Coordinates of C-alpha atoms in Angstrom, one line a residue:
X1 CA 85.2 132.4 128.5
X2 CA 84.4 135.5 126.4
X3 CA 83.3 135.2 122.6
X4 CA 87.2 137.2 122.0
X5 CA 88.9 134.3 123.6
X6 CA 86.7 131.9 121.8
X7 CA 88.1 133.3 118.9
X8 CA 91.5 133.4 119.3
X9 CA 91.3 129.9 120.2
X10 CA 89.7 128.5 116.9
X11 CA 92.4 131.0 115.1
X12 CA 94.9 128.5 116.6
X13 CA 93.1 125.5 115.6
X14 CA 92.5 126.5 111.9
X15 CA 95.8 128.1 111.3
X16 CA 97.8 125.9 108.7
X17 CA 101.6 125.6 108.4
X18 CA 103.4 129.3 107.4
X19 CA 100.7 130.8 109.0
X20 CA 102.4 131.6 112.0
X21 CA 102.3 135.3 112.3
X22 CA 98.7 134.9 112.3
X23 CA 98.8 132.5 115.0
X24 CA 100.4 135.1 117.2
X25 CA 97.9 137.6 116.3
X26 CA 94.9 135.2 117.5
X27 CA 96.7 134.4 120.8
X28 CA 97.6 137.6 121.9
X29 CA 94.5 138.2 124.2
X30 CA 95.3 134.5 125.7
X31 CA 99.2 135.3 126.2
X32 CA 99.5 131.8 125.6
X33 CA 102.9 131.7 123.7
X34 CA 105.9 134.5 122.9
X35 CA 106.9 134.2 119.0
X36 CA 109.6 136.0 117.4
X37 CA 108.3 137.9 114.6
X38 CA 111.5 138.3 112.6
X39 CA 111.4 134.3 112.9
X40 CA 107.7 133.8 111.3
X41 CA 108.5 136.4 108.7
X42 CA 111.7 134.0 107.8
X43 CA 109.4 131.2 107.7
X44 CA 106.7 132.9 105.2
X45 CA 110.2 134.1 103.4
X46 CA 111.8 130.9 103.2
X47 CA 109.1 128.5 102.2
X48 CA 109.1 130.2 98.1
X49 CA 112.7 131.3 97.9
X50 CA 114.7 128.6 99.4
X51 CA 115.4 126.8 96.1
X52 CA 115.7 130.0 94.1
X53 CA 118.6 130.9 96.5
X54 CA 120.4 127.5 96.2
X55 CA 120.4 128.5 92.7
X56 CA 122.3 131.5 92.4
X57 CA 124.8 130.7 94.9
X58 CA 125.8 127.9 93.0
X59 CA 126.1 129.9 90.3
X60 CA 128.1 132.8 92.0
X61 CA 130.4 129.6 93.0
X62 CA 130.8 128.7 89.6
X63 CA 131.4 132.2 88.2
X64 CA 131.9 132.7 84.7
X65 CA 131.8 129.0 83.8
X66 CA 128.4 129.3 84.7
X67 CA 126.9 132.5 82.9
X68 CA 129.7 132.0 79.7
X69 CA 128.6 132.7 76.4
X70 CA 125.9 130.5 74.6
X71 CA 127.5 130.4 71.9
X72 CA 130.6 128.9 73.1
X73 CA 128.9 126.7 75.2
X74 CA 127.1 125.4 72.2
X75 CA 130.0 124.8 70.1
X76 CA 132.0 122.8 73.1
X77 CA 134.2 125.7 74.0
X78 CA 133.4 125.0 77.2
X79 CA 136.3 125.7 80.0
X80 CA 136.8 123.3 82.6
X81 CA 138.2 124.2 86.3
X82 CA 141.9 124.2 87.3
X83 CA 143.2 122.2 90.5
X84 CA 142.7 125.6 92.3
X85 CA 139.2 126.8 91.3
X86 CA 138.4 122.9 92.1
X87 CA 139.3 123.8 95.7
X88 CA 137.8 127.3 95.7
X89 CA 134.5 125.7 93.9
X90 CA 134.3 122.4 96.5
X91 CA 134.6 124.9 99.7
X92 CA 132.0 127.2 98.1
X93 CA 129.8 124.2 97.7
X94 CA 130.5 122.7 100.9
X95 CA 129.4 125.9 102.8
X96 CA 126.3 126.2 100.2
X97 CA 124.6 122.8 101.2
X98 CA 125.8 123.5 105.0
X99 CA 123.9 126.4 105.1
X100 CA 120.9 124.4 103.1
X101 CA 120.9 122.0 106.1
X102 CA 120.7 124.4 108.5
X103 CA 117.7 125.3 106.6
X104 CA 115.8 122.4 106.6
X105 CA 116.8 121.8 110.8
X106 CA 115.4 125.4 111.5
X107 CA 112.3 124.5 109.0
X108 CA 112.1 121.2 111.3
X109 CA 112.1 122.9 114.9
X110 CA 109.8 125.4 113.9
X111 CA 106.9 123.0 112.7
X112 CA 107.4 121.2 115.7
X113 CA 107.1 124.5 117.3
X114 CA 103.9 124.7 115.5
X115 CA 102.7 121.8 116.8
X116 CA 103.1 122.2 120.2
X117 CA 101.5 125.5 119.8
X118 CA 98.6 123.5 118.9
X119 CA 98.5 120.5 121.1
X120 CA 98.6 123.7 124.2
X121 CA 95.5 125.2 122.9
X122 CA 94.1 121.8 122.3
X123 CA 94.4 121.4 126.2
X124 CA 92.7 124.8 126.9
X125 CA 89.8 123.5 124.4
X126 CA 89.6 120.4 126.3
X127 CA 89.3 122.2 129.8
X128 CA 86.9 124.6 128.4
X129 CA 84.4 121.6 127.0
X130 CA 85.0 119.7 130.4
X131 CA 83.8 123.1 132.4
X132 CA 81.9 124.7 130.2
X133 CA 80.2 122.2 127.8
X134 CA 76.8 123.9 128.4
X135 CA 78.4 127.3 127.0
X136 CA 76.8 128.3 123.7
X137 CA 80.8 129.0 122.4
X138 CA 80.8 125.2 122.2
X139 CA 79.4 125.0 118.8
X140 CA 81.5 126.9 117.3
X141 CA 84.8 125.2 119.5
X142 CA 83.7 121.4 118.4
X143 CA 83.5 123.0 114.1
X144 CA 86.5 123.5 114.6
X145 CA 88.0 120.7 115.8
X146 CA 86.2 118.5 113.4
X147 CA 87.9 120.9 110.8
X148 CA 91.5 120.2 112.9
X149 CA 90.7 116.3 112.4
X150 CA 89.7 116.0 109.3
X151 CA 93.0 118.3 107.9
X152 CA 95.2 116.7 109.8
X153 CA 93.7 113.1 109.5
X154 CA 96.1 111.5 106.8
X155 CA 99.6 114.3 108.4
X156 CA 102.1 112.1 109.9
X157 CA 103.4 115.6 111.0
X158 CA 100.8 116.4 112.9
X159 CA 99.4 113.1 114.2
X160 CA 100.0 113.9 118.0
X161 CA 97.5 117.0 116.7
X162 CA 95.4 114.4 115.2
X163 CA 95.2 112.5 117.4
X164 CA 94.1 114.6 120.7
X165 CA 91.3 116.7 118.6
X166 CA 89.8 113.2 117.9
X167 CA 89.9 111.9 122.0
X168 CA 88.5 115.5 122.7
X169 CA 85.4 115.3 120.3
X170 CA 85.1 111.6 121.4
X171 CA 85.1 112.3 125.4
X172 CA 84.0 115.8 126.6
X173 CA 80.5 116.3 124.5
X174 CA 78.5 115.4 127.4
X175 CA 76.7 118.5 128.2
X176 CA 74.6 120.2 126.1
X177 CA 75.2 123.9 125.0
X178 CA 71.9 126.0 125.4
X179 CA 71.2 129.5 123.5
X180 CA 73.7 128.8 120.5
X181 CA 73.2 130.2 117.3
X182 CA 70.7 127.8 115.3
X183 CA 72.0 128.4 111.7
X184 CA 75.5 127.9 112.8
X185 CA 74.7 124.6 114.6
X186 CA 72.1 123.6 111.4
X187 CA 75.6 124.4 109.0
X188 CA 78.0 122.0 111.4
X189 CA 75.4 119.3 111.5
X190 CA 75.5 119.3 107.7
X191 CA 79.4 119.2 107.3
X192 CA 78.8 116.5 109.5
X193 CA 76.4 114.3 107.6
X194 CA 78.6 115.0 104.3
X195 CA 81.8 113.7 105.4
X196 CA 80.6 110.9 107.4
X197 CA 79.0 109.7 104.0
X198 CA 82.6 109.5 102.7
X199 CA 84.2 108.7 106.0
X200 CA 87.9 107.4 105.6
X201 CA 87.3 104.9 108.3
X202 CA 85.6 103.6 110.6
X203 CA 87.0 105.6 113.3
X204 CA 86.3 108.7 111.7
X205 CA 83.1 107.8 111.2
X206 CA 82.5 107.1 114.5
X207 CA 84.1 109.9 115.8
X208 CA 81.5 111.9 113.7
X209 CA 78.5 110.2 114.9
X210 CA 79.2 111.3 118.0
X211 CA 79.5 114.7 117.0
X212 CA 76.5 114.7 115.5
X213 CA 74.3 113.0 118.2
X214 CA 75.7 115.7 120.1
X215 CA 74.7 118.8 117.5
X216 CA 71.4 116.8 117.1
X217 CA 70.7 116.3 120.8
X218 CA 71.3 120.1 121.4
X219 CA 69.1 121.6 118.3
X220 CA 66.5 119.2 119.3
X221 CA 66.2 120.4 122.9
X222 CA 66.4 123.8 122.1
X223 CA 62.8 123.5 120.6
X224 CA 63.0 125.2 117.4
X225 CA 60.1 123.2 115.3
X226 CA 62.3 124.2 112.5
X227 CA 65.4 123.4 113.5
X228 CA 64.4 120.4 114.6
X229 CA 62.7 119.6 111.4
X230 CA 66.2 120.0 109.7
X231 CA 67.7 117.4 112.1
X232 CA 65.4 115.0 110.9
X233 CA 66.1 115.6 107.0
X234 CA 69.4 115.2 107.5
X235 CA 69.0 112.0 109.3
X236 CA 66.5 110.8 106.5
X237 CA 68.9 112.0 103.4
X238 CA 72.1 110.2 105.2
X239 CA 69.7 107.0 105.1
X240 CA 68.9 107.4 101.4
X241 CA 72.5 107.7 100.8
X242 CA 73.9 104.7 102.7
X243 CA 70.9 102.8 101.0
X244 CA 71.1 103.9 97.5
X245 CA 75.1 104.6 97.2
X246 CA 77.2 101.9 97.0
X247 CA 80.3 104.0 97.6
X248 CA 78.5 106.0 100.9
X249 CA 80.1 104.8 104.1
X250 CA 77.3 105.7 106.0
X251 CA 76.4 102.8 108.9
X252 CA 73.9 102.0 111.3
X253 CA 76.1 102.5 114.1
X254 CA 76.1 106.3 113.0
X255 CA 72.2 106.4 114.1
X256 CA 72.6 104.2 117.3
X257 CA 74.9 107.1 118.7
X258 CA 72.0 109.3 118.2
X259 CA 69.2 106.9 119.5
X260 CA 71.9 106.5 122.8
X261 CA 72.7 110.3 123.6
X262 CA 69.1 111.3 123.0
X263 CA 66.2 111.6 125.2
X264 CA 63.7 109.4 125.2
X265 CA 60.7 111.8 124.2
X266 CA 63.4 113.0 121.3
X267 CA 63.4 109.5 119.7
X268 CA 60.2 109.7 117.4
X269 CA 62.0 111.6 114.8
X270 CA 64.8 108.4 114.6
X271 CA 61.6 106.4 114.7
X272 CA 59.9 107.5 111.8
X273 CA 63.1 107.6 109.7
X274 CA 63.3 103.8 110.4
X275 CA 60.5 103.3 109.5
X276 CA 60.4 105.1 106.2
X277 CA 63.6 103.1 105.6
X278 CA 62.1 99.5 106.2
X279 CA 59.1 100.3 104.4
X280 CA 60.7 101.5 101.2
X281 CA 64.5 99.8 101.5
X282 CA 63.5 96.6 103.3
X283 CA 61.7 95.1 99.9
X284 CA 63.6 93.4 97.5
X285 CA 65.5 95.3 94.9
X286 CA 65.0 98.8 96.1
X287 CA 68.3 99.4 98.1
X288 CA 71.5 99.0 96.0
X289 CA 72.4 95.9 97.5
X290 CA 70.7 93.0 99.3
X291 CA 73.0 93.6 102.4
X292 CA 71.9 96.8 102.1
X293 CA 68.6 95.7 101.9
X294 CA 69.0 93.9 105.2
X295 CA 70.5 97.2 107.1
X296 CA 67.0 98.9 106.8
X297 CA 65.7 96.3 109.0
X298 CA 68.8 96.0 111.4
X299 CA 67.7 100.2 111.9
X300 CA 64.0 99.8 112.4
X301 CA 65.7 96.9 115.1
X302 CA 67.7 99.7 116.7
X303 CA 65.1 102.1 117.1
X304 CA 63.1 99.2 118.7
X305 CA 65.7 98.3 121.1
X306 CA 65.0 101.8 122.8
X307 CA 61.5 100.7 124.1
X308 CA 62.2 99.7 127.1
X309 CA 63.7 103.4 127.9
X310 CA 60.5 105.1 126.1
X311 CA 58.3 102.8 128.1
X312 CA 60.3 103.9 131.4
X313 CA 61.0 107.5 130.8
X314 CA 57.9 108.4 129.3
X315 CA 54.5 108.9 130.9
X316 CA 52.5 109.3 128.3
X317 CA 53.9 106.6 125.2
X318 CA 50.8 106.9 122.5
X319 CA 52.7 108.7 120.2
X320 CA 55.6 105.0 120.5
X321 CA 52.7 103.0 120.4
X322 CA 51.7 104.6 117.3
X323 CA 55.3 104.5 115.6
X324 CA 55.8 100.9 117.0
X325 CA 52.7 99.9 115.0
X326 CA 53.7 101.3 112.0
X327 CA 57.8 100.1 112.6
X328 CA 56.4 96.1 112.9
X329 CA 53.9 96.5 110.3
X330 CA 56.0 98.2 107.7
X331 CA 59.1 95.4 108.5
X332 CA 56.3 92.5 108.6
X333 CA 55.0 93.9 105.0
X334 CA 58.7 94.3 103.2
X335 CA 58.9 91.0 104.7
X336 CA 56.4 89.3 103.0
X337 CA 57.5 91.0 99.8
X338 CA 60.9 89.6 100.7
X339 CA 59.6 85.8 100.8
X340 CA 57.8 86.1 97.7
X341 CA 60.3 87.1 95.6
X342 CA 62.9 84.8 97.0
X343 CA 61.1 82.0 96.6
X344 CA 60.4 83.1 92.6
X345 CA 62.4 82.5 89.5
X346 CA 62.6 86.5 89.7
X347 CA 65.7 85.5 92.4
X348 CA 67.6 83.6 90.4
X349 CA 70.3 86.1 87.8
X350 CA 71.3 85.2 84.1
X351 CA 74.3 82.9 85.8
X352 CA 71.9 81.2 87.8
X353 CA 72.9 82.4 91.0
X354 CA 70.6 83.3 93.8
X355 CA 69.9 87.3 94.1
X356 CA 69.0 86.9 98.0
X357 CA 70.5 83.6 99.2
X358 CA 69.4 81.3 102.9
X359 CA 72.3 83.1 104.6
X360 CA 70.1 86.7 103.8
X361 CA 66.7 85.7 104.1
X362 CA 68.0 84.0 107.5
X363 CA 69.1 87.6 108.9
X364 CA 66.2 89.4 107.6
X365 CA 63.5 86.8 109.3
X366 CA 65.9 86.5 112.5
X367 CA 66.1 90.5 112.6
X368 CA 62.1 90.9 112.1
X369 CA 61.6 88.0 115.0
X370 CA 64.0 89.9 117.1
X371 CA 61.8 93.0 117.0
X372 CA 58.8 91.4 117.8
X373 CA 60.1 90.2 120.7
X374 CA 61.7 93.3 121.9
X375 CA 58.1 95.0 121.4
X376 CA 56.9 91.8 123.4
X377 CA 58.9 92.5 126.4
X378 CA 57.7 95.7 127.2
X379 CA 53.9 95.8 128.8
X380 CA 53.2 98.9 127.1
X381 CA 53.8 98.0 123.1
X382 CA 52.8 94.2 124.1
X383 CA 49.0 94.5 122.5
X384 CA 51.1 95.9 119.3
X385 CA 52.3 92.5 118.8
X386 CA 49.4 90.1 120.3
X387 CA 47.3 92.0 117.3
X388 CA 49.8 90.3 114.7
X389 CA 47.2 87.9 113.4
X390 CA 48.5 86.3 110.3
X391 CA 47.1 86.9 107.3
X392 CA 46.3 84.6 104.0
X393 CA 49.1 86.3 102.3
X394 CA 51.3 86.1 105.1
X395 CA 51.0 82.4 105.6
X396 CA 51.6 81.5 102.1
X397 CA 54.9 83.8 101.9
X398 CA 55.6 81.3 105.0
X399 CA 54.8 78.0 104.0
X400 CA 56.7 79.0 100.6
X401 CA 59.6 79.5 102.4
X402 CA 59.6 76.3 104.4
X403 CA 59.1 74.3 101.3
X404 CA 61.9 75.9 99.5
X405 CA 64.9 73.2 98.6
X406 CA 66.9 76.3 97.5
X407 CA 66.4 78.4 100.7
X408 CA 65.1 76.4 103.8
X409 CA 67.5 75.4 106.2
X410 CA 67.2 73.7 109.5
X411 CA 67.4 76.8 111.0
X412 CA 64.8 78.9 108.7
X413 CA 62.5 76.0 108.8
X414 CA 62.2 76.3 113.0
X415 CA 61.9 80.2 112.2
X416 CA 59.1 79.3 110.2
X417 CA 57.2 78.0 112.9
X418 CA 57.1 81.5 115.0
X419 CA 57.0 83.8 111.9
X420 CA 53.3 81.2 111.3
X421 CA 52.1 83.2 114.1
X422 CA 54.2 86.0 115.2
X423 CA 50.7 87.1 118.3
X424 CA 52.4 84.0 119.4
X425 CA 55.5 85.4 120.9
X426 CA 53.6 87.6 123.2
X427 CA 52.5 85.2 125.1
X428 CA 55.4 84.6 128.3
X429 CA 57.3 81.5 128.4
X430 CA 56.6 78.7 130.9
X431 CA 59.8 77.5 132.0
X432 CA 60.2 73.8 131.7
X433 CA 59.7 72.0 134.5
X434 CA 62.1 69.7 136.3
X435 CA 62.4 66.1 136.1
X436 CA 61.5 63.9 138.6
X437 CA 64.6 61.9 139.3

């Protein structure tokens, strides 16, 4: 497909309502679609001057009664109609609001017009992705549809529009477009980021990770240090929001999408974010809510869950050991910060309630145990975790724990036994053997 065609094709997609000459301007190198000029310019004429004309025919019906003297008017010498203007006056009416109806009808056809306009050059969009996904033109294609979804998102009108730029953006970015304009790409990724902050859903937020694991996977393996660098911040910044806003809607699941469309040597970026977040979100108080709080650890978990693929895909995994370290040691120290204060009066607010209850502390140490044993399973980031000695720190924060009335449950208590020792959990499991009958 030629850059022209391109073009055309995202003229389509961003044209609004009353915009329909244009339209047919855009599409003429596609011959997609014959449009009566004459009927567009009635559409642009119609939309400001429908109303004004209603007006003034209702008062050419009403004649002199309607444009009479102010004077008289004020004073109440006001005519009224005979049994014949009555007539005259009704029909007049009658073919007034007929007309009006035929109005509105026309008004109706041609937005539905409009809109299958749009859903045909959706499918040429979605043929051009599924062929051509590689194309550089696919950057600027998928900005535009993410424009079409987001203006057409709340549009009853145009849900059927809606509702096909969504399944596009959400099933044909599979391949990834090589030689694209950097800056361009950078500018998408950013709209991106933004409105996923202040998703409307969580579809549309999903719909937007997708889009930008895609936009992130491409500027990454172009190999622009720069670029790539940029990717990263943007990453990091839409962490710090959904960390430190209480209104951002900003998830985890937004990063997973990126940590699964990624390759596995493109993951240390994802990796240091999480652990930048754990390290400086995961202690108490520091995010703007304790569930908050415990999100910064269920990231540095997802980044950890792609060790087995690192440890597979990758030769050469000292750069993972490295971040793996520092991911376990950073969750094991905002951990231990964690304990502390939840065991202190510092927990406790002016009502008397609990700050970080069992039901929190719970999730945190299940998420932290979790990791270690993901690390655990995989033979190349196993000495990471055998070198978790405990220290003198560490096994007071624990014992604390246990011996809290306000805190220890059944279930924390028997977590307390593998978090005494966490170089424990690399060692492999007998399996029990069975009884002699």
């Amino acid at each position: 497909m030629t850059a022209r065609a391109m073009e055309s094709i995202v003229g389509v997609l961003q044209a609004r309502e009353g915009a329909d000459e244009d339209v047919v301007t855009e599409m003429d190198g596609l011959d997609a679609m014959d449009v009566d000029e004459s009927d567009t310019e009635m559409a642009d004429d119609n939309a400001g001057v429908i109303d004004e004309e209603l007006r003034r025919k209702i008062e050419e019906a009403l004649g002199s009664n309607s444009n009479g003297d102010d004077a008289a008017s004020e004073s109440g010498a006001e005519e009224s109609f005979d049994d014949e203007q009555m007539t005259v006056f009704d029909d007049k009416l009658a073919e007034i609001f007929r007309q009006k109806k035929e109005q509105k009808t026309w008004a109706r056809e041609l937005k539905l017009s409009f809109v299958n306009f749009k859903l045909r050059v959706l499918d040429l969009a979605d043929v051009f992705l599924t062929r051509q996904g590689d194309n550089a033109l696919a950057i600027q294609l998928v900005a535009a549809l993410v424009d079409l979804a987001r203006t057409t998102n709340k549009d009853t009108r145009n849900r059927a529009v809606h509702e096909r730029a969504v399944s596009i953006l959400n099933g044909r970015l599979t391949k990834i477009p090589a030689g694209f304009d950097q800056t361009e790409a950078l500018k998408l990724l950013e709209v991106v980021h933004e409105r996923a902050r202040r998703a409307s859903d969580q579809r549309e937020l999903e719909m937007l990770a997708g889009v930008a694991a895609f936009i992130g996977r491409a500027v990454l393996e172009s190999g622009d240090v720069e670029a790539s660098a940029r990717v990263h911040e943007l990453n990091a910044e839409s962490v710090r929001d959904f960390m430190g806003r209480k209104a951002s809607q900003m998830q985890v699941g937004f990063f997973r999408a990126a940590m699964a469309k990624q390759r596995a040597g493109l993951l240390s970026g994802l990796w240091t974010v999480a652990a930048d977040a754990v390290a400086e979100f995961g202690r108490p108080q520091r995010a703007v809510n304790v569930y908050r709080q415990v999100q910064a650890y269920a990231l540095a978990d997802s980044v950890l869950a792609t060790a087995p693929r690192v440890a597979s895909e990758l030769t050469d995994t000292s750069e993972f050991i490295v971040l793996t370290e520092r991911v376990l040691r950073e969750s094991c120290a905002s951990l231990q910060e964690t304990l502390k204060f939840a065991v202190s009066e510092a927990n406790v607010n002016a009502t008397g309630r609990l700050l970080i209850d069992g039901a929190r502390v719970r999730e945190i140490v299940q998420t932290v145990l979790q990791m270690v044993r993901r690390v655990a399973k995989v033979d190349a980031f196993r000495p990471i975790v055998v070198a978790l000695k405990p220290s003198s720190e560490w096994t007071q924060a624990v014992k604390a724990l246990e011996a809290s009335d306000k805190l220890a449950s059944p279930v924390i208590r028997n977590m307390c036994r593998s978090l005494a020792d966490l170089s424990l959990l690399a060692e492999p499991k007998t399996k029990a053997k069975a009884k002699a009958i």
